[in-house]
Amino acid sequence: MRALSVTPIHLPPEEITRRQARYDRLAPAGLTIELRDVGPGAPGSLDDEESIRVSEREVAAAVDAAVAGPDAAWDVVFPDCVLDPAVPDGPADQRVPVNGLLRLSSMALAAKNVRFGAVVRNEAIGAELGRRLKAYGLGAYVAGIAVLELPFDAVAEGETWNAALGAAVDALAAQGAAAVINGCSAVDVEEGRFRAEVVDPTALALRVLVAGRAS
């Protein structure tokens, strides 16, 4: 199975390399992933609603270009972002399916009747993630969304991100979350030290993709 992932923001080559290595490590057997930068028209980070909307437009254009024509080499395309920019809320008729990390991971949790929360970097991302979950019809499963108030640099600094998680995950667990979606597709989370299971949406989504292909 061949998958293309498109970044939601314009990234330097070293960050593309880091994220590609993460995909190589997380991809289940039978799945290969190529990560591509969305391009210079996209913002450098998602800090407000305007940057989120620009990201959405640029990802949509990059995805359309990648799947156009009879020689598209992909079995599935997905944005490298937990906000699922340019992913349809419902069924779509694309020749190459466009799916989302949030959609796949949150629906997998809901299918197991797991009430979950999420942690995000800032308020704008939190608002968009909440809107997305409601659009997917999963509002009843959401215990809450906690904002970590971290700078963009924390995405590539696992220690900074993990240090901020504890109190947020504990608060969501107190609100009834049995699991917490880590609201960044590119951060490795330390396991086994939180009151609720912290879910890596990328790892879970990739497992769902492969399982769906095999069924």
PDB file of C-alpha atoms in Angstrom:
ATOM      1  CA  MET A   1       0.000   0.000   0.000  1.00  0.00           C
ATOM      2  CA  ARG A   2       1.412   3.357  -1.075  1.00  0.00           C
ATOM      3  CA  ALA A   3       0.427   6.489   0.820  1.00  0.00           C
ATOM      4  CA  LEU A   4       1.237  10.138   0.268  1.00  0.00           C
ATOM      5  CA  SER A   5       1.238  12.525   3.211  1.00  0.00           C
ATOM      6  CA  VAL A   6       1.213  16.303   2.715  1.00  0.00           C
ATOM      7  CA  THR A   7       2.383  18.675   5.439  1.00  0.00           C
ATOM      8  CA  PRO A   8      -0.114  21.326   6.589  1.00  0.00           C
ATOM      9  CA  ILE A   9       2.590  23.987   6.824  1.00  0.00           C
ATOM     10  CA  HIS A  10       5.706  24.914   4.884  1.00  0.00           C
ATOM     11  CA  LEU A  11       8.639  23.198   6.610  1.00  0.00           C
ATOM     12  CA  PRO A  12      12.428  23.283   6.264  1.00  0.00           C
ATOM     13  CA  PRO A  13      14.141  20.204   4.816  1.00  0.00           C
ATOM     14  CA  GLU A  14      15.469  19.042   8.195  1.00  0.00           C
ATOM     15  CA  GLU A  15      11.958  18.891   9.664  1.00  0.00           C
ATOM     16  CA  ILE A  16      10.677  17.020   6.625  1.00  0.00           C
ATOM     17  CA  THR A  17      13.498  14.531   7.162  1.00  0.00           C
ATOM     18  CA  ARG A  18      12.601  14.141  10.859  1.00  0.00           C
ATOM     19  CA  ARG A  19       8.928  13.577  10.111  1.00  0.00           C
ATOM     20  CA  GLN A  20       9.680  11.171   7.261  1.00  0.00           C
ATOM     21  CA  ALA A  21      11.849   9.097   9.598  1.00  0.00           C
ATOM     22  CA  ARG A  22       8.971   9.003  12.065  1.00  0.00           C
ATOM     23  CA  TYR A  23       6.614   7.700   9.388  1.00  0.00           C
ATOM     24  CA  ASP A  24       9.177   5.098   8.362  1.00  0.00           C
ATOM     25  CA  ARG A  25       9.333   3.938  11.972  1.00  0.00           C
ATOM     26  CA  LEU A  26       5.572   3.908  12.588  1.00  0.00           C
ATOM     27  CA  ALA A  27       4.358   2.452   9.280  1.00  0.00           C
ATOM     28  CA  PRO A  28       3.023  -1.105   9.700  1.00  0.00           C
ATOM     29  CA  ALA A  29       4.246  -3.835   7.386  1.00  0.00           C
ATOM     30  CA  GLY A  30       2.804  -3.420   3.926  1.00  0.00           C
ATOM     31  CA  LEU A  31       2.531   0.369   4.080  1.00  0.00           C
ATOM     32  CA  THR A  32       5.021   2.828   2.594  1.00  0.00           C
ATOM     33  CA  ILE A  33       4.591   6.561   3.114  1.00  0.00           C
ATOM     34  CA  GLU A  34       6.118   9.474   1.269  1.00  0.00           C
ATOM     35  CA  LEU A  35       5.931  12.832   3.024  1.00  0.00           C
ATOM     36  CA  ARG A  36       5.880  15.967   0.875  1.00  0.00           C
ATOM     37  CA  ASP A  37       6.037  19.592   1.870  1.00  0.00           C
ATOM     38  CA  VAL A  38       2.850  21.469   0.973  1.00  0.00           C
ATOM     39  CA  GLY A  39       4.831  24.355  -0.507  1.00  0.00           C
ATOM     40  CA  PRO A  40       5.740  27.988   0.216  1.00  0.00           C
ATOM     41  CA  GLY A  41       2.169  29.236  -0.129  1.00  0.00           C
ATOM     42  CA  ALA A  42       1.258  27.617   3.180  1.00  0.00           C
ATOM     43  CA  PRO A  43       1.891  29.247   6.574  1.00  0.00           C
ATOM     44  CA  GLY A  44       4.915  28.361   8.679  1.00  0.00           C
ATOM     45  CA  SER A  45       2.765  27.460  11.692  1.00  0.00           C
ATOM     46  CA  LEU A  46      -0.900  27.248  12.694  1.00  0.00           C
ATOM     47  CA  ASP A  47      -1.466  30.045  15.180  1.00  0.00           C
ATOM     48  CA  ASP A  48      -4.894  31.462  14.305  1.00  0.00           C
ATOM     49  CA  GLU A  49      -7.984  30.706  12.225  1.00  0.00           C
ATOM     50  CA  GLU A  50      -6.645  32.533   9.181  1.00  0.00           C
ATOM     51  CA  SER A  51      -3.508  30.393   9.048  1.00  0.00           C
ATOM     52  CA  ILE A  52      -5.653  27.267   9.449  1.00  0.00           C
ATOM     53  CA  ARG A  53      -7.859  28.273   6.500  1.00  0.00           C
ATOM     54  CA  VAL A  54      -4.835  29.069   4.315  1.00  0.00           C
ATOM     55  CA  SER A  55      -3.329  25.704   5.243  1.00  0.00           C
ATOM     56  CA  GLU A  56      -6.562  23.987   4.286  1.00  0.00           C
ATOM     57  CA  ARG A  57      -6.583  25.614   0.837  1.00  0.00           C
ATOM     58  CA  GLU A  58      -2.930  24.840   0.177  1.00  0.00           C
ATOM     59  CA  VAL A  59      -3.266  21.213   1.283  1.00  0.00           C
ATOM     60  CA  ALA A  60      -6.337  20.796  -0.933  1.00  0.00           C
ATOM     61  CA  ALA A  61      -4.407  22.134  -3.933  1.00  0.00           C
ATOM     62  CA  ALA A  62      -1.416  19.870  -3.211  1.00  0.00           C
ATOM     63  CA  VAL A  63      -3.638  16.824  -2.815  1.00  0.00           C
ATOM     64  CA  ASP A  64      -5.543  17.600  -6.021  1.00  0.00           C
ATOM     65  CA  ALA A  65      -2.264  17.914  -7.916  1.00  0.00           C
ATOM     66  CA  ALA A  66      -0.945  14.651  -6.484  1.00  0.00           C
ATOM     67  CA  VAL A  67      -3.970  12.562  -7.429  1.00  0.00           C
ATOM     68  CA  ALA A  68      -4.711  14.163 -10.793  1.00  0.00           C
ATOM     69  CA  GLY A  69      -4.356  12.155 -13.960  1.00  0.00           C
ATOM     70  CA  PRO A  70      -4.420   8.431 -14.730  1.00  0.00           C
ATOM     71  CA  ASP A  71      -0.889   7.779 -13.468  1.00  0.00           C
ATOM     72  CA  ALA A  72      -1.347   8.776  -9.812  1.00  0.00           C
ATOM     73  CA  ALA A  73       0.856   6.427  -7.836  1.00  0.00           C
ATOM     74  CA  TRP A  74      -0.995   6.490  -4.525  1.00  0.00           C
ATOM     75  CA  ASP A  75      -3.495   4.167  -2.868  1.00  0.00           C
ATOM     76  CA  VAL A  76      -4.392   6.762  -0.248  1.00  0.00           C
ATOM     77  CA  VAL A  77      -3.498  10.361   0.574  1.00  0.00           C
ATOM     78  CA  PHE A  78      -3.650  12.038   3.963  1.00  0.00           C
ATOM     79  CA  PRO A  79      -2.528  15.362   5.446  1.00  0.00           C
ATOM     80  CA  ASP A  80       0.291  15.198   7.989  1.00  0.00           C
ATOM     81  CA  CYS A  81      -1.939  16.994  10.485  1.00  0.00           C
ATOM     82  CA  VAL A  82      -4.403  16.066  13.197  1.00  0.00           C
ATOM     83  CA  LEU A  83      -6.772  18.799  11.958  1.00  0.00           C
ATOM     84  CA  ASP A  84      -7.408  16.837   8.732  1.00  0.00           C
ATOM     85  CA  PRO A  85      -7.210  19.842   6.384  1.00  0.00           C
ATOM     86  CA  ALA A  86      -8.988  19.182   3.065  1.00  0.00           C
ATOM     87  CA  VAL A  87     -10.355  15.823   4.283  1.00  0.00           C
ATOM     88  CA  PRO A  88     -14.075  15.414   3.506  1.00  0.00           C
ATOM     89  CA  ASP A  89     -16.370  15.189   6.529  1.00  0.00           C
ATOM     90  CA  GLY A  90     -18.319  12.419   4.820  1.00  0.00           C
ATOM     91  CA  PRO A  91     -17.971  10.106   1.803  1.00  0.00           C
ATOM     92  CA  ALA A  92     -16.136  11.459  -1.223  1.00  0.00           C
ATOM     93  CA  ASP A  93     -15.804  10.286  -4.796  1.00  0.00           C
ATOM     94  CA  GLN A  94     -12.075  10.779  -5.324  1.00  0.00           C
ATOM     95  CA  ARG A  95     -10.342   8.101  -7.372  1.00  0.00           C
ATOM     96  CA  VAL A  96      -7.609   8.158  -4.722  1.00  0.00           C
ATOM     97  CA  PRO A  97      -9.138   8.203  -1.209  1.00  0.00           C
ATOM     98  CA  VAL A  98      -8.245  11.179   0.983  1.00  0.00           C
ATOM     99  CA  ASN A  99      -8.391  10.277   4.649  1.00  0.00           C
ATOM    100  CA  GLY A 100      -7.369  11.964   7.890  1.00  0.00           C
ATOM    101  CA  LEU A 101      -5.300  11.084  10.931  1.00  0.00           C
ATOM    102  CA  LEU A 102      -7.923  12.529  13.278  1.00  0.00           C
ATOM    103  CA  ARG A 103     -10.802  10.899  11.462  1.00  0.00           C
ATOM    104  CA  LEU A 104      -9.217   7.452  11.494  1.00  0.00           C
ATOM    105  CA  SER A 105      -7.941   7.571  15.073  1.00  0.00           C
ATOM    106  CA  SER A 106     -11.032   9.173  16.665  1.00  0.00           C
ATOM    107  CA  MET A 107     -13.432   6.847  14.878  1.00  0.00           C
ATOM    108  CA  ALA A 108     -11.350   3.856  15.957  1.00  0.00           C
ATOM    109  CA  LEU A 109     -11.737   4.975  19.578  1.00  0.00           C
ATOM    110  CA  ALA A 110     -15.455   5.649  19.168  1.00  0.00           C
ATOM    111  CA  ALA A 111     -15.941   2.227  17.579  1.00  0.00           C
ATOM    112  CA  LYS A 112     -14.670   0.739  20.855  1.00  0.00           C
ATOM    113  CA  ASN A 113     -17.013   3.026  22.826  1.00  0.00           C
ATOM    114  CA  VAL A 114     -14.048   4.872  24.352  1.00  0.00           C
ATOM    115  CA  ARG A 115     -14.686   8.383  25.663  1.00  0.00           C
ATOM    116  CA  PHE A 116     -11.663  10.484  24.789  1.00  0.00           C
ATOM    117  CA  GLY A 117     -10.152  13.929  25.100  1.00  0.00           C
ATOM    118  CA  ALA A 118      -7.420  15.712  23.203  1.00  0.00           C
ATOM    119  CA  VAL A 119      -4.492  17.986  23.934  1.00  0.00           C
ATOM    120  CA  VAL A 120      -3.475  20.701  21.471  1.00  0.00           C
ATOM    121  CA  ARG A 121      -0.772  23.317  21.167  1.00  0.00           C
ATOM    122  CA  ASN A 122      -2.949  26.454  21.106  1.00  0.00           C
ATOM    123  CA  GLU A 123      -6.528  27.769  21.204  1.00  0.00           C
ATOM    124  CA  ALA A 124      -6.955  28.046  17.431  1.00  0.00           C
ATOM    125  CA  ILE A 125      -5.961  24.420  16.905  1.00  0.00           C
ATOM    126  CA  GLY A 126      -8.253  23.365  19.746  1.00  0.00           C
ATOM    127  CA  ALA A 127     -11.241  25.148  18.221  1.00  0.00           C
ATOM    128  CA  GLU A 128     -10.647  23.578  14.815  1.00  0.00           C
ATOM    129  CA  LEU A 129     -10.114  20.104  16.247  1.00  0.00           C
ATOM    130  CA  GLY A 130     -13.378  20.387  18.181  1.00  0.00           C
ATOM    131  CA  ARG A 131     -15.204  21.497  15.032  1.00  0.00           C
ATOM    132  CA  ARG A 132     -13.785  18.557  13.127  1.00  0.00           C
ATOM    133  CA  LEU A 133     -14.862  16.014  15.729  1.00  0.00           C
ATOM    134  CA  LYS A 134     -18.403  17.407  15.691  1.00  0.00           C
ATOM    135  CA  ALA A 135     -18.456  17.264  11.887  1.00  0.00           C
ATOM    136  CA  TYR A 136     -17.514  13.593  12.122  1.00  0.00           C
ATOM    137  CA  GLY A 137     -20.475  13.044  14.461  1.00  0.00           C
ATOM    138  CA  LEU A 138     -18.288  12.216  17.451  1.00  0.00           C
ATOM    139  CA  GLY A 139     -19.173  15.055  19.824  1.00  0.00           C
ATOM    140  CA  ALA A 140     -20.780  12.706  22.334  1.00  0.00           C
ATOM    141  CA  TYR A 141     -17.490  10.834  22.757  1.00  0.00           C
ATOM    142  CA  VAL A 142     -15.399  13.937  23.520  1.00  0.00           C
ATOM    143  CA  ALA A 143     -14.635  14.554  27.197  1.00  0.00           C
ATOM    144  CA  GLY A 144     -12.805  17.805  26.502  1.00  0.00           C
ATOM    145  CA  ILE A 145      -9.925  19.499  24.710  1.00  0.00           C
ATOM    146  CA  ALA A 146      -6.991  20.861  26.725  1.00  0.00           C
ATOM    147  CA  VAL A 147      -4.740  23.635  25.419  1.00  0.00           C
ATOM    148  CA  LEU A 148      -1.040  23.330  26.269  1.00  0.00           C
ATOM    149  CA  GLU A 149      -0.118  26.899  25.182  1.00  0.00           C
ATOM    150  CA  LEU A 150       3.177  25.847  23.638  1.00  0.00           C
ATOM    151  CA  PRO A 151       5.235  27.538  20.908  1.00  0.00           C
ATOM    152  CA  PHE A 152       5.602  25.867  17.535  1.00  0.00           C
ATOM    153  CA  ASP A 153       9.172  24.811  18.367  1.00  0.00           C
ATOM    154  CA  ALA A 154       7.770  22.364  20.947  1.00  0.00           C
ATOM    155  CA  VAL A 155       6.555  20.144  18.090  1.00  0.00           C
ATOM    156  CA  ALA A 156      10.126  19.093  17.332  1.00  0.00           C
ATOM    157  CA  GLU A 157      11.140  19.081  21.024  1.00  0.00           C
ATOM    158  CA  GLY A 158       9.596  15.985  22.541  1.00  0.00           C
ATOM    159  CA  GLU A 159      10.790  16.794  26.051  1.00  0.00           C
ATOM    160  CA  THR A 160       9.015  20.157  26.093  1.00  0.00           C
ATOM    161  CA  TRP A 161       5.775  18.681  24.823  1.00  0.00           C
ATOM    162  CA  ASN A 162       5.836  15.716  27.209  1.00  0.00           C
ATOM    163  CA  ALA A 163       6.597  17.947  30.185  1.00  0.00           C
ATOM    164  CA  ALA A 164       3.394  19.888  29.503  1.00  0.00           C
ATOM    165  CA  LEU A 165       1.181  16.831  29.108  1.00  0.00           C
ATOM    166  CA  GLY A 166       0.843  15.602  32.683  1.00  0.00           C
ATOM    167  CA  ALA A 167      -1.554  18.163  34.153  1.00  0.00           C
ATOM    168  CA  ALA A 168      -3.603  18.361  30.944  1.00  0.00           C
ATOM    169  CA  VAL A 169      -4.074  14.597  30.711  1.00  0.00           C
ATOM    170  CA  ASP A 170      -4.940  14.382  34.418  1.00  0.00           C
ATOM    171  CA  ALA A 171      -7.594  17.077  33.986  1.00  0.00           C
ATOM    172  CA  LEU A 172      -9.130  15.289  31.002  1.00  0.00           C
ATOM    173  CA  ALA A 173      -9.097  11.987  32.872  1.00  0.00           C
ATOM    174  CA  ALA A 174     -11.013  13.704  35.695  1.00  0.00           C
ATOM    175  CA  GLN A 175     -13.586  14.754  33.077  1.00  0.00           C
ATOM    176  CA  GLY A 176     -14.110  11.144  32.056  1.00  0.00           C
ATOM    177  CA  ALA A 177     -11.548  10.615  29.294  1.00  0.00           C
ATOM    178  CA  ALA A 178     -10.243   7.066  29.160  1.00  0.00           C
ATOM    179  CA  ALA A 179      -7.937   8.076  26.308  1.00  0.00           C
ATOM    180  CA  VAL A 180      -6.401  11.359  25.174  1.00  0.00           C
ATOM    181  CA  ILE A 181      -5.486  12.075  21.554  1.00  0.00           C
ATOM    182  CA  ASN A 182      -2.150  13.830  21.354  1.00  0.00           C
ATOM    183  CA  GLY A 183      -3.091  16.759  19.138  1.00  0.00           C
ATOM    184  CA  CYS A 184       0.032  16.859  17.025  1.00  0.00           C
ATOM    185  CA  SER A 185       0.835  14.326  14.331  1.00  0.00           C
ATOM    186  CA  ALA A 186       4.606  14.751  14.672  1.00  0.00           C
ATOM    187  CA  VAL A 187       5.363  14.340  18.391  1.00  0.00           C
ATOM    188  CA  ASP A 188       6.515  11.152  20.122  1.00  0.00           C
ATOM    189  CA  VAL A 189       4.799  10.757  23.497  1.00  0.00           C
ATOM    190  CA  GLU A 190       6.267   9.030  26.510  1.00  0.00           C
ATOM    191  CA  GLU A 191       4.054   6.113  27.542  1.00  0.00           C
ATOM    192  CA  GLY A 192       2.918   4.711  30.853  1.00  0.00           C
ATOM    193  CA  ARG A 193       3.042   7.768  33.117  1.00  0.00           C
ATOM    194  CA  PHE A 194      -0.381   9.357  32.649  1.00  0.00           C
ATOM    195  CA  ARG A 195      -3.798   8.796  34.235  1.00  0.00           C
ATOM    196  CA  ALA A 196      -5.353   8.163  30.817  1.00  0.00           C
ATOM    197  CA  GLU A 197      -3.969   6.424  27.742  1.00  0.00           C
ATOM    198  CA  VAL A 198      -2.267   8.981  25.508  1.00  0.00           C
ATOM    199  CA  VAL A 199      -3.011   8.081  21.892  1.00  0.00           C
ATOM    200  CA  ASP A 200      -0.590   8.850  19.086  1.00  0.00           C
ATOM    201  CA  PRO A 201      -3.089   9.659  16.310  1.00  0.00           C
ATOM    202  CA  THR A 202      -0.553   8.967  13.584  1.00  0.00           C
ATOM    203  CA  ALA A 203       0.370   5.500  14.836  1.00  0.00           C
ATOM    204  CA  LEU A 204      -3.270   4.516  15.397  1.00  0.00           C
ATOM    205  CA  ALA A 205      -4.432   5.903  12.048  1.00  0.00           C
ATOM    206  CA  LEU A 206      -1.735   4.015  10.147  1.00  0.00           C
ATOM    207  CA  ARG A 207      -2.766   0.758  11.829  1.00  0.00           C
ATOM    208  CA  VAL A 208      -6.395   1.411  10.890  1.00  0.00           C
ATOM    209  CA  LEU A 209      -5.419   2.147   7.287  1.00  0.00           C
ATOM    210  CA  VAL A 210      -3.583  -1.154   6.921  1.00  0.00           C
ATOM    211  CA  ALA A 211      -6.290  -3.147   8.718  1.00  0.00           C
ATOM    212  CA  GLY A 212      -8.965  -1.659   6.460  1.00  0.00           C
ATOM    213  CA  ARG A 213      -6.964  -2.520   3.383  1.00  0.00           C
ATOM    214  CA  ALA A 214      -6.553  -6.117   4.512  1.00  0.00           C
ATOM    215  CA  SER A 215     -10.232  -6.671   5.365  1.00  0.00           C
TER     216      SER A 215
END
